[in-house]
Amino acid sequence: MLTMLPSLPLSRLCAALTALVLCACASHEPLGENVGPPRFVVGDHWEYRITDGLRRGATTRLDVQVVAINAGVATMHLVYVDSYGRTEKTEEIDADGGLRAGALLNEQARRFSPSLKLIDFPIGQRNPWRQVVDTFRQDTQLKDDILIYGEVQGRAPVTVPAGSYDAVAIYRIVQLDDDEFWRSKTTRRDSVRYAPEIKGVVRQVRDAEYVELHSGPDSSAIRTEYTTTELVSFTPGR
């Protein structure tokens, strides 16, 4: 398993991902022409339902709306509503579809330079992408990095509460910069379905864990996330 070893280097992440997606790719249709980055307009609005598999199926409603566009950068307002209340966040998406500012985990939003390629646009025919983004951690005052590896698997039909889509299937690994002396970095595996007609993801499954570091071979893997996000509705802006 990918996360049984702490802080895997990018080359090993790439090899592991390739082995994981070989069987999955066989069941998907070819992508065809490349898919360009989304062209957002103010007022674009998505509503999602997030189901938490680690909390007995607890659900969260997520509303995302484009509230501003400046020099090609779209500012997104995110509102999460669950049994604990309401949380608001902000993200910035650049003209190439990269995450310029936002939060990857339960953290404060921060800026990334270069932007994180959570999806590498234009999306090509099963072309993998790799990215290492240097970061600086405020808690440790040390340099670190975030690693991303993604594989485009082709097209795959998907049905969610908002309807049925001929989506682009993507498998992605994200290794965060959150390791400590007693634990490895968090490694997140994402199964993504992206639909160009709604300018975004229609379904996403995220599975994340880190490894507690002990002396000996019996280090423990701690699962931190298993969520399924599905599109409930999309309303284009004007």
JSON list of C-alpha atoms in Angstrom, two decimals:
[
{"chain": "A", "resi": 1, "resn": "MET", "atom": "CA", "xyz": [0.00, 0.00, 0.00]},
{"chain": "A", "resi": 2, "resn": "LEU", "atom": "CA", "xyz": [1.17, 3.51, -0.77]},
{"chain": "A", "resi": 3, "resn": "THR", "atom": "CA", "xyz": [0.90, 4.84, 2.75]},
{"chain": "A", "resi": 4, "resn": "MET", "atom": "CA", "xyz": [2.63, 2.03, 4.58]},
{"chain": "A", "resi": 5, "resn": "LEU", "atom": "CA", "xyz": [5.92, 3.87, 4.03]},
{"chain": "A", "resi": 6, "resn": "PRO", "atom": "CA", "xyz": [6.47, 7.40, 5.38]},
{"chain": "A", "resi": 7, "resn": "SER", "atom": "CA", "xyz": [6.99, 10.30, 3.04]},
{"chain": "A", "resi": 8, "resn": "LEU", "atom": "CA", "xyz": [7.38, 8.38, -0.20]},
{"chain": "A", "resi": 9, "resn": "PRO", "atom": "CA", "xyz": [9.47, 10.17, -2.84]},
{"chain": "A", "resi": 10, "resn": "LEU", "atom": "CA", "xyz": [7.66, 11.24, -5.99]},
{"chain": "A", "resi": 11, "resn": "SER", "atom": "CA", "xyz": [9.24, 8.52, -8.14]},
{"chain": "A", "resi": 12, "resn": "ARG", "atom": "CA", "xyz": [7.84, 5.82, -5.89]},
{"chain": "A", "resi": 13, "resn": "LEU", "atom": "CA", "xyz": [4.44, 7.50, -5.77]},
{"chain": "A", "resi": 14, "resn": "CYS", "atom": "CA", "xyz": [4.41, 7.53, -9.57]},
{"chain": "A", "resi": 15, "resn": "ALA", "atom": "CA", "xyz": [5.27, 3.84, -9.80]},
{"chain": "A", "resi": 16, "resn": "ALA", "atom": "CA", "xyz": [2.65, 2.91, -7.23]},
{"chain": "A", "resi": 17, "resn": "LEU", "atom": "CA", "xyz": [-0.03, 4.95, -8.95]},
{"chain": "A", "resi": 18, "resn": "THR", "atom": "CA", "xyz": [0.72, 3.43, -12.35]},
{"chain": "A", "resi": 19, "resn": "ALA", "atom": "CA", "xyz": [0.25, -0.06, -10.93]},
{"chain": "A", "resi": 20, "resn": "LEU", "atom": "CA", "xyz": [-3.02, 0.95, -9.27]},
{"chain": "A", "resi": 21, "resn": "VAL", "atom": "CA", "xyz": [-4.64, 2.42, -12.37]},
{"chain": "A", "resi": 22, "resn": "LEU", "atom": "CA", "xyz": [-3.71, -0.19, -14.99]},
{"chain": "A", "resi": 23, "resn": "CYS", "atom": "CA", "xyz": [-6.80, -2.32, -14.38]},
{"chain": "A", "resi": 24, "resn": "ALA", "atom": "CA", "xyz": [-9.10, 0.67, -13.95]},
{"chain": "A", "resi": 25, "resn": "CYS", "atom": "CA", "xyz": [-8.05, 2.23, -17.25]},
{"chain": "A", "resi": 26, "resn": "ALA", "atom": "CA", "xyz": [-9.17, -0.85, -19.18]},
{"chain": "A", "resi": 27, "resn": "SER", "atom": "CA", "xyz": [-12.82, -0.20, -18.28]},
{"chain": "A", "resi": 28, "resn": "HIS", "atom": "CA", "xyz": [-12.87, 3.42, -19.48]},
{"chain": "A", "resi": 29, "resn": "GLU", "atom": "CA", "xyz": [-13.52, 4.83, -22.94]},
{"chain": "A", "resi": 30, "resn": "PRO", "atom": "CA", "xyz": [-10.80, 6.87, -24.70]},
{"chain": "A", "resi": 31, "resn": "LEU", "atom": "CA", "xyz": [-10.92, 10.55, -23.86]},
{"chain": "A", "resi": 32, "resn": "GLY", "atom": "CA", "xyz": [-10.88, 11.83, -27.43]},
{"chain": "A", "resi": 33, "resn": "GLU", "atom": "CA", "xyz": [-9.99, 15.52, -27.77]},
{"chain": "A", "resi": 34, "resn": "ASN", "atom": "CA", "xyz": [-8.30, 17.41, -24.97]},
{"chain": "A", "resi": 35, "resn": "VAL", "atom": "CA", "xyz": [-10.43, 19.19, -22.37]},
{"chain": "A", "resi": 36, "resn": "GLY", "atom": "CA", "xyz": [-9.50, 22.81, -21.69]},
{"chain": "A", "resi": 37, "resn": "PRO", "atom": "CA", "xyz": [-9.63, 24.62, -18.34]},
{"chain": "A", "resi": 38, "resn": "PRO", "atom": "CA", "xyz": [-13.02, 25.86, -17.13]},
{"chain": "A", "resi": 39, "resn": "ARG", "atom": "CA", "xyz": [-14.11, 29.39, -18.03]},
{"chain": "A", "resi": 40, "resn": "PHE", "atom": "CA", "xyz": [-15.86, 30.63, -14.93]},
{"chain": "A", "resi": 41, "resn": "VAL", "atom": "CA", "xyz": [-18.26, 33.57, -14.75]},
{"chain": "A", "resi": 42, "resn": "VAL", "atom": "CA", "xyz": [-19.56, 35.38, -11.70]},
{"chain": "A", "resi": 43, "resn": "GLY", "atom": "CA", "xyz": [-22.59, 33.56, -10.37]},
{"chain": "A", "resi": 44, "resn": "ASP", "atom": "CA", "xyz": [-21.59, 30.01, -11.32]},
{"chain": "A", "resi": 45, "resn": "HIS", "atom": "CA", "xyz": [-23.01, 27.96, -8.45]},
{"chain": "A", "resi": 46, "resn": "TRP", "atom": "CA", "xyz": [-22.53, 24.32, -7.44]},
{"chain": "A", "resi": 47, "resn": "GLU", "atom": "CA", "xyz": [-24.21, 22.42, -4.63]},
{"chain": "A", "resi": 48, "resn": "TYR", "atom": "CA", "xyz": [-22.64, 19.19, -3.37]},
{"chain": "A", "resi": 49, "resn": "ARG", "atom": "CA", "xyz": [-23.42, 16.50, -0.82]},
{"chain": "A", "resi": 50, "resn": "ILE", "atom": "CA", "xyz": [-20.43, 15.12, 1.08]},
{"chain": "A", "resi": 51, "resn": "THR", "atom": "CA", "xyz": [-20.86, 11.74, 2.78]},
{"chain": "A", "resi": 52, "resn": "ASP", "atom": "CA", "xyz": [-18.33, 10.85, 5.48]},
{"chain": "A", "resi": 53, "resn": "GLY", "atom": "CA", "xyz": [-17.57, 7.13, 5.55]},
{"chain": "A", "resi": 54, "resn": "LEU", "atom": "CA", "xyz": [-15.65, 7.45, 8.82]},
{"chain": "A", "resi": 55, "resn": "ARG", "atom": "CA", "xyz": [-18.57, 9.08, 10.63]},
{"chain": "A", "resi": 56, "resn": "ARG", "atom": "CA", "xyz": [-21.27, 6.51, 9.86]},
{"chain": "A", "resi": 57, "resn": "GLY", "atom": "CA", "xyz": [-22.43, 8.29, 6.73]},
{"chain": "A", "resi": 58, "resn": "ALA", "atom": "CA", "xyz": [-22.75, 11.78, 8.22]},
{"chain": "A", "resi": 59, "resn": "THR", "atom": "CA", "xyz": [-23.48, 14.30, 5.48]},
{"chain": "A", "resi": 60, "resn": "THR", "atom": "CA", "xyz": [-22.38, 17.85, 4.79]},
{"chain": "A", "resi": 61, "resn": "ARG", "atom": "CA", "xyz": [-23.87, 20.28, 2.29]},
{"chain": "A", "resi": 62, "resn": "LEU", "atom": "CA", "xyz": [-21.32, 22.28, 0.33]},
{"chain": "A", "resi": 63, "resn": "ASP", "atom": "CA", "xyz": [-22.27, 25.36, -1.69]},
{"chain": "A", "resi": 64, "resn": "VAL", "atom": "CA", "xyz": [-19.65, 26.83, -4.02]},
{"chain": "A", "resi": 65, "resn": "GLN", "atom": "CA", "xyz": [-20.16, 30.09, -5.89]},
{"chain": "A", "resi": 66, "resn": "VAL", "atom": "CA", "xyz": [-17.94, 32.27, -8.08]},
{"chain": "A", "resi": 67, "resn": "VAL", "atom": "CA", "xyz": [-18.08, 35.71, -6.46]},
{"chain": "A", "resi": 68, "resn": "ALA", "atom": "CA", "xyz": [-15.38, 37.56, -8.42]},
{"chain": "A", "resi": 69, "resn": "ILE", "atom": "CA", "xyz": [-13.03, 37.26, -11.37]},
{"chain": "A", "resi": 70, "resn": "ASN", "atom": "CA", "xyz": [-9.93, 39.41, -11.56]},
{"chain": "A", "resi": 71, "resn": "ALA", "atom": "CA", "xyz": [-7.24, 39.06, -14.24]},
{"chain": "A", "resi": 72, "resn": "GLY", "atom": "CA", "xyz": [-8.45, 35.53, -14.98]},
{"chain": "A", "resi": 73, "resn": "VAL", "atom": "CA", "xyz": [-8.40, 34.43, -11.33]},
{"chain": "A", "resi": 74, "resn": "ALA", "atom": "CA", "xyz": [-11.77, 33.24, -10.01]},
{"chain": "A", "resi": 75, "resn": "THR", "atom": "CA", "xyz": [-12.59, 33.73, -6.34]},
{"chain": "A", "resi": 76, "resn": "MET", "atom": "CA", "xyz": [-14.81, 30.98, -4.96]},
{"chain": "A", "resi": 77, "resn": "HIS", "atom": "CA", "xyz": [-16.95, 31.30, -1.83]},
{"chain": "A", "resi": 78, "resn": "LEU", "atom": "CA", "xyz": [-17.43, 27.93, -0.12]},
{"chain": "A", "resi": 79, "resn": "VAL", "atom": "CA", "xyz": [-20.07, 27.28, 2.55]},
{"chain": "A", "resi": 80, "resn": "TYR", "atom": "CA", "xyz": [-20.13, 24.00, 4.49]},
{"chain": "A", "resi": 81, "resn": "VAL", "atom": "CA", "xyz": [-23.22, 23.14, 6.53]},
{"chain": "A", "resi": 82, "resn": "ASP", "atom": "CA", "xyz": [-23.40, 20.05, 8.75]},
{"chain": "A", "resi": 83, "resn": "SER", "atom": "CA", "xyz": [-24.74, 18.99, 12.15]},
{"chain": "A", "resi": 84, "resn": "TYR", "atom": "CA", "xyz": [-22.06, 21.12, 13.84]},
{"chain": "A", "resi": 85, "resn": "GLY", "atom": "CA", "xyz": [-23.04, 24.35, 12.09]},
{"chain": "A", "resi": 86, "resn": "ARG", "atom": "CA", "xyz": [-21.78, 26.48, 9.21]},
{"chain": "A", "resi": 87, "resn": "THR", "atom": "CA", "xyz": [-18.22, 27.09, 7.97]},
{"chain": "A", "resi": 88, "resn": "GLU", "atom": "CA", "xyz": [-17.15, 29.49, 5.23]},
{"chain": "A", "resi": 89, "resn": "LYS", "atom": "CA", "xyz": [-13.95, 29.38, 3.20]},
{"chain": "A", "resi": 90, "resn": "THR", "atom": "CA", "xyz": [-12.47, 31.05, 0.12]},
{"chain": "A", "resi": 91, "resn": "GLU", "atom": "CA", "xyz": [-10.50, 29.60, -2.77]},
{"chain": "A", "resi": 92, "resn": "GLU", "atom": "CA", "xyz": [-8.78, 31.16, -5.77]},
{"chain": "A", "resi": 93, "resn": "ILE", "atom": "CA", "xyz": [-8.56, 29.31, -9.10]},
{"chain": "A", "resi": 94, "resn": "ASP", "atom": "CA", "xyz": [-6.22, 30.66, -11.76]},
{"chain": "A", "resi": 95, "resn": "ALA", "atom": "CA", "xyz": [-6.93, 30.86, -15.49]},
{"chain": "A", "resi": 96, "resn": "ASP", "atom": "CA", "xyz": [-5.29, 27.45, -16.04]},
{"chain": "A", "resi": 97, "resn": "GLY", "atom": "CA", "xyz": [-7.53, 25.74, -13.47]},
{"chain": "A", "resi": 98, "resn": "GLY", "atom": "CA", "xyz": [-4.86, 25.59, -10.75]},
{"chain": "A", "resi": 99, "resn": "LEU", "atom": "CA", "xyz": [-5.51, 26.15, -7.04]},
{"chain": "A", "resi": 100, "resn": "ARG", "atom": "CA", "xyz": [-3.76, 29.42, -6.21]},
{"chain": "A", "resi": 101, "resn": "ALA", "atom": "CA", "xyz": [-5.18, 29.79, -2.70]},
{"chain": "A", "resi": 102, "resn": "GLY", "atom": "CA", "xyz": [-7.21, 27.49, -0.48]},
{"chain": "A", "resi": 103, "resn": "ALA", "atom": "CA", "xyz": [-7.01, 24.64, 2.04]},
{"chain": "A", "resi": 104, "resn": "LEU", "atom": "CA", "xyz": [-6.12, 21.02, 1.28]},
{"chain": "A", "resi": 105, "resn": "LEU", "atom": "CA", "xyz": [-7.05, 19.64, 4.69]},
{"chain": "A", "resi": 106, "resn": "ASN", "atom": "CA", "xyz": [-8.44, 20.95, 7.97]},
{"chain": "A", "resi": 107, "resn": "GLU", "atom": "CA", "xyz": [-6.21, 24.00, 7.89]},
{"chain": "A", "resi": 108, "resn": "GLN", "atom": "CA", "xyz": [-6.33, 27.71, 7.26]},
{"chain": "A", "resi": 109, "resn": "ALA", "atom": "CA", "xyz": [-6.37, 28.76, 3.62]},
{"chain": "A", "resi": 110, "resn": "ARG", "atom": "CA", "xyz": [-2.94, 29.55, 2.23]},
{"chain": "A", "resi": 111, "resn": "ARG", "atom": "CA", "xyz": [-1.38, 30.56, -1.07]},
{"chain": "A", "resi": 112, "resn": "PHE", "atom": "CA", "xyz": [0.52, 28.22, -3.35]},
{"chain": "A", "resi": 113, "resn": "SER", "atom": "CA", "xyz": [3.23, 29.26, -5.78]},
{"chain": "A", "resi": 114, "resn": "PRO", "atom": "CA", "xyz": [3.05, 27.83, -8.33]},
{"chain": "A", "resi": 115, "resn": "SER", "atom": "CA", "xyz": [-0.65, 26.96, -8.22]},
{"chain": "A", "resi": 116, "resn": "LEU", "atom": "CA", "xyz": [-1.45, 23.34, -7.39]},
{"chain": "A", "resi": 117, "resn": "LYS", "atom": "CA", "xyz": [-2.43, 21.27, -10.42]},
{"chain": "A", "resi": 118, "resn": "LEU", "atom": "CA", "xyz": [-5.13, 19.17, -8.79]},
{"chain": "A", "resi": 119, "resn": "ILE", "atom": "CA", "xyz": [-6.32, 18.70, -12.38]},
{"chain": "A", "resi": 120, "resn": "ASP", "atom": "CA", "xyz": [-3.77, 19.33, -15.10]},
{"chain": "A", "resi": 121, "resn": "PHE", "atom": "CA", "xyz": [-5.46, 21.32, -17.89]},
{"chain": "A", "resi": 122, "resn": "PRO", "atom": "CA", "xyz": [-5.79, 20.83, -20.74]},
{"chain": "A", "resi": 123, "resn": "ILE", "atom": "CA", "xyz": [-6.72, 17.27, -19.79]},
{"chain": "A", "resi": 124, "resn": "GLY", "atom": "CA", "xyz": [-5.02, 14.95, -22.27]},
{"chain": "A", "resi": 125, "resn": "GLN", "atom": "CA", "xyz": [-5.48, 11.34, -23.31]},
{"chain": "A", "resi": 126, "resn": "ARG", "atom": "CA", "xyz": [-4.25, 9.40, -20.28]},
{"chain": "A", "resi": 127, "resn": "ASN", "atom": "CA", "xyz": [-1.27, 11.70, -19.88]},
{"chain": "A", "resi": 128, "resn": "PRO", "atom": "CA", "xyz": [0.07, 11.60, -16.31]},
{"chain": "A", "resi": 129, "resn": "TRP", "atom": "CA", "xyz": [1.24, 14.73, -14.57]},
{"chain": "A", "resi": 130, "resn": "ARG", "atom": "CA", "xyz": [3.65, 15.23, -11.71]},
{"chain": "A", "resi": 131, "resn": "GLN", "atom": "CA", "xyz": [4.18, 18.28, -9.55]},
{"chain": "A", "resi": 132, "resn": "VAL", "atom": "CA", "xyz": [6.29, 19.16, -6.55]},
{"chain": "A", "resi": 133, "resn": "VAL", "atom": "CA", "xyz": [5.45, 22.50, -4.92]},
{"chain": "A", "resi": 134, "resn": "ASP", "atom": "CA", "xyz": [7.84, 23.90, -2.32]},
{"chain": "A", "resi": 135, "resn": "THR", "atom": "CA", "xyz": [6.19, 25.19, 0.84]},
{"chain": "A", "resi": 136, "resn": "PHE", "atom": "CA", "xyz": [7.20, 26.82, 4.11]},
{"chain": "A", "resi": 137, "resn": "ARG", "atom": "CA", "xyz": [5.56, 25.57, 7.29]},
{"chain": "A", "resi": 138, "resn": "GLN", "atom": "CA", "xyz": [4.69, 28.17, 9.88]},
{"chain": "A", "resi": 139, "resn": "ASP", "atom": "CA", "xyz": [4.53, 25.60, 12.68]},
{"chain": "A", "resi": 140, "resn": "THR", "atom": "CA", "xyz": [8.05, 24.24, 12.19]},
{"chain": "A", "resi": 141, "resn": "GLN", "atom": "CA", "xyz": [9.60, 27.23, 10.39]},
{"chain": "A", "resi": 142, "resn": "LEU", "atom": "CA", "xyz": [11.08, 24.75, 7.92]},
{"chain": "A", "resi": 143, "resn": "LYS", "atom": "CA", "xyz": [10.87, 24.24, 4.18]},
{"chain": "A", "resi": 144, "resn": "ASP", "atom": "CA", "xyz": [8.74, 21.36, 2.96]},
{"chain": "A", "resi": 145, "resn": "ASP", "atom": "CA", "xyz": [6.81, 20.35, -0.16]},
{"chain": "A", "resi": 146, "resn": "ILE", "atom": "CA", "xyz": [3.52, 19.03, -1.50]},
{"chain": "A", "resi": 147, "resn": "LEU", "atom": "CA", "xyz": [3.61, 16.22, -4.06]},
{"chain": "A", "resi": 148, "resn": "ILE", "atom": "CA", "xyz": [0.93, 15.59, -6.67]},
{"chain": "A", "resi": 149, "resn": "TYR", "atom": "CA", "xyz": [0.68, 12.79, -9.20]},
{"chain": "A", "resi": 150, "resn": "GLY", "atom": "CA", "xyz": [-2.33, 12.26, -11.45]},
{"chain": "A", "resi": 151, "resn": "GLU", "atom": "CA", "xyz": [-3.41, 9.89, -14.16]},
{"chain": "A", "resi": 152, "resn": "VAL", "atom": "CA", "xyz": [-6.17, 10.52, -16.72]},
{"chain": "A", "resi": 153, "resn": "GLN", "atom": "CA", "xyz": [-7.98, 7.22, -17.22]},
{"chain": "A", "resi": 154, "resn": "GLY", "atom": "CA", "xyz": [-10.37, 8.19, -20.03]},
{"chain": "A", "resi": 155, "resn": "ARG", "atom": "CA", "xyz": [-14.13, 8.77, -20.04]},
{"chain": "A", "resi": 156, "resn": "ALA", "atom": "CA", "xyz": [-16.54, 7.03, -17.71]},
{"chain": "A", "resi": 157, "resn": "PRO", "atom": "CA", "xyz": [-20.31, 7.47, -17.23]},
{"chain": "A", "resi": 158, "resn": "VAL", "atom": "CA", "xyz": [-21.37, 8.55, -13.77]},
{"chain": "A", "resi": 159, "resn": "THR", "atom": "CA", "xyz": [-24.76, 9.23, -12.18]},
{"chain": "A", "resi": 160, "resn": "VAL", "atom": "CA", "xyz": [-25.10, 11.61, -9.23]},
{"chain": "A", "resi": 161, "resn": "PRO", "atom": "CA", "xyz": [-28.09, 13.45, -7.71]},
{"chain": "A", "resi": 162, "resn": "ALA", "atom": "CA", "xyz": [-27.69, 16.21, -10.33]},
{"chain": "A", "resi": 163, "resn": "GLY", "atom": "CA", "xyz": [-28.01, 13.72, -13.22]},
{"chain": "A", "resi": 164, "resn": "SER", "atom": "CA", "xyz": [-25.91, 11.53, -15.49]},
{"chain": "A", "resi": 165, "resn": "TYR", "atom": "CA", "xyz": [-22.65, 12.68, -17.10]},
{"chain": "A", "resi": 166, "resn": "ASP", "atom": "CA", "xyz": [-20.05, 11.36, -19.51]},
{"chain": "A", "resi": 167, "resn": "ALA", "atom": "CA", "xyz": [-17.23, 12.42, -17.23]},
{"chain": "A", "resi": 168, "resn": "VAL", "atom": "CA", "xyz": [-13.44, 12.39, -17.41]},
{"chain": "A", "resi": 169, "resn": "ALA", "atom": "CA", "xyz": [-12.05, 9.80, -14.97]},
{"chain": "A", "resi": 170, "resn": "ILE", "atom": "CA", "xyz": [-8.93, 10.85, -13.05]},
{"chain": "A", "resi": 171, "resn": "TYR", "atom": "CA", "xyz": [-6.95, 9.09, -10.35]},
{"chain": "A", "resi": 172, "resn": "ARG", "atom": "CA", "xyz": [-4.77, 11.32, -8.20]},
{"chain": "A", "resi": 173, "resn": "ILE", "atom": "CA", "xyz": [-2.36, 11.06, -5.29]},
{"chain": "A", "resi": 174, "resn": "VAL", "atom": "CA", "xyz": [-1.65, 14.08, -3.08]},
{"chain": "A", "resi": 175, "resn": "GLN", "atom": "CA", "xyz": [1.06, 13.91, -0.41]},
{"chain": "A", "resi": 176, "resn": "LEU", "atom": "CA", "xyz": [0.75, 16.77, 2.07]},
{"chain": "A", "resi": 177, "resn": "ASP", "atom": "CA", "xyz": [3.44, 18.69, 3.96]},
{"chain": "A", "resi": 178, "resn": "ASP", "atom": "CA", "xyz": [2.18, 17.81, 7.43]},
{"chain": "A", "resi": 179, "resn": "ASP", "atom": "CA", "xyz": [4.62, 15.23, 8.79]},
{"chain": "A", "resi": 180, "resn": "GLU", "atom": "CA", "xyz": [5.92, 15.34, 12.38]},
{"chain": "A", "resi": 181, "resn": "PHE", "atom": "CA", "xyz": [8.70, 13.51, 14.20]},
{"chain": "A", "resi": 182, "resn": "TRP", "atom": "CA", "xyz": [6.18, 10.85, 15.22]},
{"chain": "A", "resi": 183, "resn": "ARG", "atom": "CA", "xyz": [4.20, 10.47, 11.96]},
{"chain": "A", "resi": 184, "resn": "SER", "atom": "CA", "xyz": [4.57, 10.48, 8.19]},
{"chain": "A", "resi": 185, "resn": "LYS", "atom": "CA", "xyz": [3.03, 12.88, 5.75]},
{"chain": "A", "resi": 186, "resn": "THR", "atom": "CA", "xyz": [-0.64, 12.39, 4.95]},
{"chain": "A", "resi": 187, "resn": "THR", "atom": "CA", "xyz": [-1.15, 10.63, 1.63]},
{"chain": "A", "resi": 188, "resn": "ARG", "atom": "CA", "xyz": [-4.52, 11.15, -0.03]},
{"chain": "A", "resi": 189, "resn": "ARG", "atom": "CA", "xyz": [-5.83, 9.05, -2.91]},
{"chain": "A", "resi": 190, "resn": "ASP", "atom": "CA", "xyz": [-8.58, 10.67, -4.98]},
{"chain": "A", "resi": 191, "resn": "SER", "atom": "CA", "xyz": [-10.91, 9.11, -7.53]},
{"chain": "A", "resi": 192, "resn": "VAL", "atom": "CA", "xyz": [-12.30, 12.05, -9.53]},
{"chain": "A", "resi": 193, "resn": "ARG", "atom": "CA", "xyz": [-15.01, 12.43, -12.17]},
{"chain": "A", "resi": 194, "resn": "TYR", "atom": "CA", "xyz": [-14.83, 15.79, -13.97]},
{"chain": "A", "resi": 195, "resn": "ALA", "atom": "CA", "xyz": [-17.58, 17.05, -16.31]},
{"chain": "A", "resi": 196, "resn": "PRO", "atom": "CA", "xyz": [-16.62, 19.95, -18.61]},
{"chain": "A", "resi": 197, "resn": "GLU", "atom": "CA", "xyz": [-20.25, 21.01, -19.07]},
{"chain": "A", "resi": 198, "resn": "ILE", "atom": "CA", "xyz": [-20.57, 21.94, -15.40]},
{"chain": "A", "resi": 199, "resn": "LYS", "atom": "CA", "xyz": [-17.01, 23.32, -15.19]},
{"chain": "A", "resi": 200, "resn": "GLY", "atom": "CA", "xyz": [-16.19, 21.07, -12.29]},
{"chain": "A", "resi": 201, "resn": "VAL", "atom": "CA", "xyz": [-16.15, 17.77, -10.47]},
{"chain": "A", "resi": 202, "resn": "VAL", "atom": "CA", "xyz": [-19.39, 15.78, -10.35]},
{"chain": "A", "resi": 203, "resn": "ARG", "atom": "CA", "xyz": [-18.10, 13.03, -8.07]},
{"chain": "A", "resi": 204, "resn": "GLN", "atom": "CA", "xyz": [-15.00, 12.56, -5.97]},
{"chain": "A", "resi": 205, "resn": "VAL", "atom": "CA", "xyz": [-13.91, 9.90, -3.48]},
{"chain": "A", "resi": 206, "resn": "ARG", "atom": "CA", "xyz": [-11.05, 10.86, -1.14]},
{"chain": "A", "resi": 207, "resn": "ASP", "atom": "CA", "xyz": [-9.20, 8.33, 1.01]},
{"chain": "A", "resi": 208, "resn": "ALA", "atom": "CA", "xyz": [-6.38, 9.61, 3.23]},
{"chain": "A", "resi": 209, "resn": "GLU", "atom": "CA", "xyz": [-4.09, 8.28, 5.93]},
{"chain": "A", "resi": 210, "resn": "TYR", "atom": "CA", "xyz": [-0.73, 8.75, 7.59]},
{"chain": "A", "resi": 211, "resn": "VAL", "atom": "CA", "xyz": [1.64, 6.33, 9.33]},
{"chain": "A", "resi": 212, "resn": "GLU", "atom": "CA", "xyz": [2.64, 6.49, 12.98]},
{"chain": "A", "resi": 213, "resn": "LEU", "atom": "CA", "xyz": [6.39, 6.04, 13.16]},
{"chain": "A", "resi": 214, "resn": "HIS", "atom": "CA", "xyz": [7.63, 3.42, 15.62]},
{"chain": "A", "resi": 215, "resn": "SER", "atom": "CA", "xyz": [10.81, 1.43, 15.83]},
{"chain": "A", "resi": 216, "resn": "GLY", "atom": "CA", "xyz": [10.29, -1.86, 14.07]},
{"chain": "A", "resi": 217, "resn": "PRO", "atom": "CA", "xyz": [8.11, -3.07, 11.20]},
{"chain": "A", "resi": 218, "resn": "ASP", "atom": "CA", "xyz": [4.71, -2.64, 12.88]},
{"chain": "A", "resi": 219, "resn": "SER", "atom": "CA", "xyz": [4.05, 1.05, 12.24]},
{"chain": "A", "resi": 220, "resn": "SER", "atom": "CA", "xyz": [0.35, 1.85, 12.35]},
{"chain": "A", "resi": 221, "resn": "ALA", "atom": "CA", "xyz": [-1.58, 3.43, 9.47]},
{"chain": "A", "resi": 222, "resn": "ILE", "atom": "CA", "xyz": [-4.14, 5.95, 10.71]},
{"chain": "A", "resi": 223, "resn": "ARG", "atom": "CA", "xyz": [-7.00, 6.67, 8.33]},
{"chain": "A", "resi": 224, "resn": "THR", "atom": "CA", "xyz": [-7.99, 10.34, 8.42]},
{"chain": "A", "resi": 225, "resn": "GLU", "atom": "CA", "xyz": [-10.56, 10.69, 5.63]},
{"chain": "A", "resi": 226, "resn": "TYR", "atom": "CA", "xyz": [-12.93, 8.63, 3.55]},
{"chain": "A", "resi": 227, "resn": "THR", "atom": "CA", "xyz": [-15.46, 10.93, 1.90]},
{"chain": "A", "resi": 228, "resn": "THR", "atom": "CA", "xyz": [-17.65, 10.85, -1.19]},
{"chain": "A", "resi": 229, "resn": "THR", "atom": "CA", "xyz": [-18.62, 14.17, -2.75]},
{"chain": "A", "resi": 230, "resn": "GLU", "atom": "CA", "xyz": [-21.48, 14.24, -5.30]},
{"chain": "A", "resi": 231, "resn": "LEU", "atom": "CA", "xyz": [-22.99, 17.07, -7.30]},
{"chain": "A", "resi": 232, "resn": "VAL", "atom": "CA", "xyz": [-26.58, 17.93, -6.35]},
{"chain": "A", "resi": 233, "resn": "SER", "atom": "CA", "xyz": [-27.09, 20.90, -8.68]},
{"chain": "A", "resi": 234, "resn": "PHE", "atom": "CA", "xyz": [-25.27, 23.33, -10.94]},
{"chain": "A", "resi": 235, "resn": "THR", "atom": "CA", "xyz": [-26.53, 26.78, -11.95]},
{"chain": "A", "resi": 236, "resn": "PRO", "atom": "CA", "xyz": [-24.43, 28.70, -14.49]},
{"chain": "A", "resi": 237, "resn": "GLY", "atom": "CA", "xyz": [-23.79, 32.37, -13.91]},
{"chain": "A", "resi": 238, "resn": "ARG", "atom": "CA", "xyz": [-24.73, 35.08, -16.39]}
]
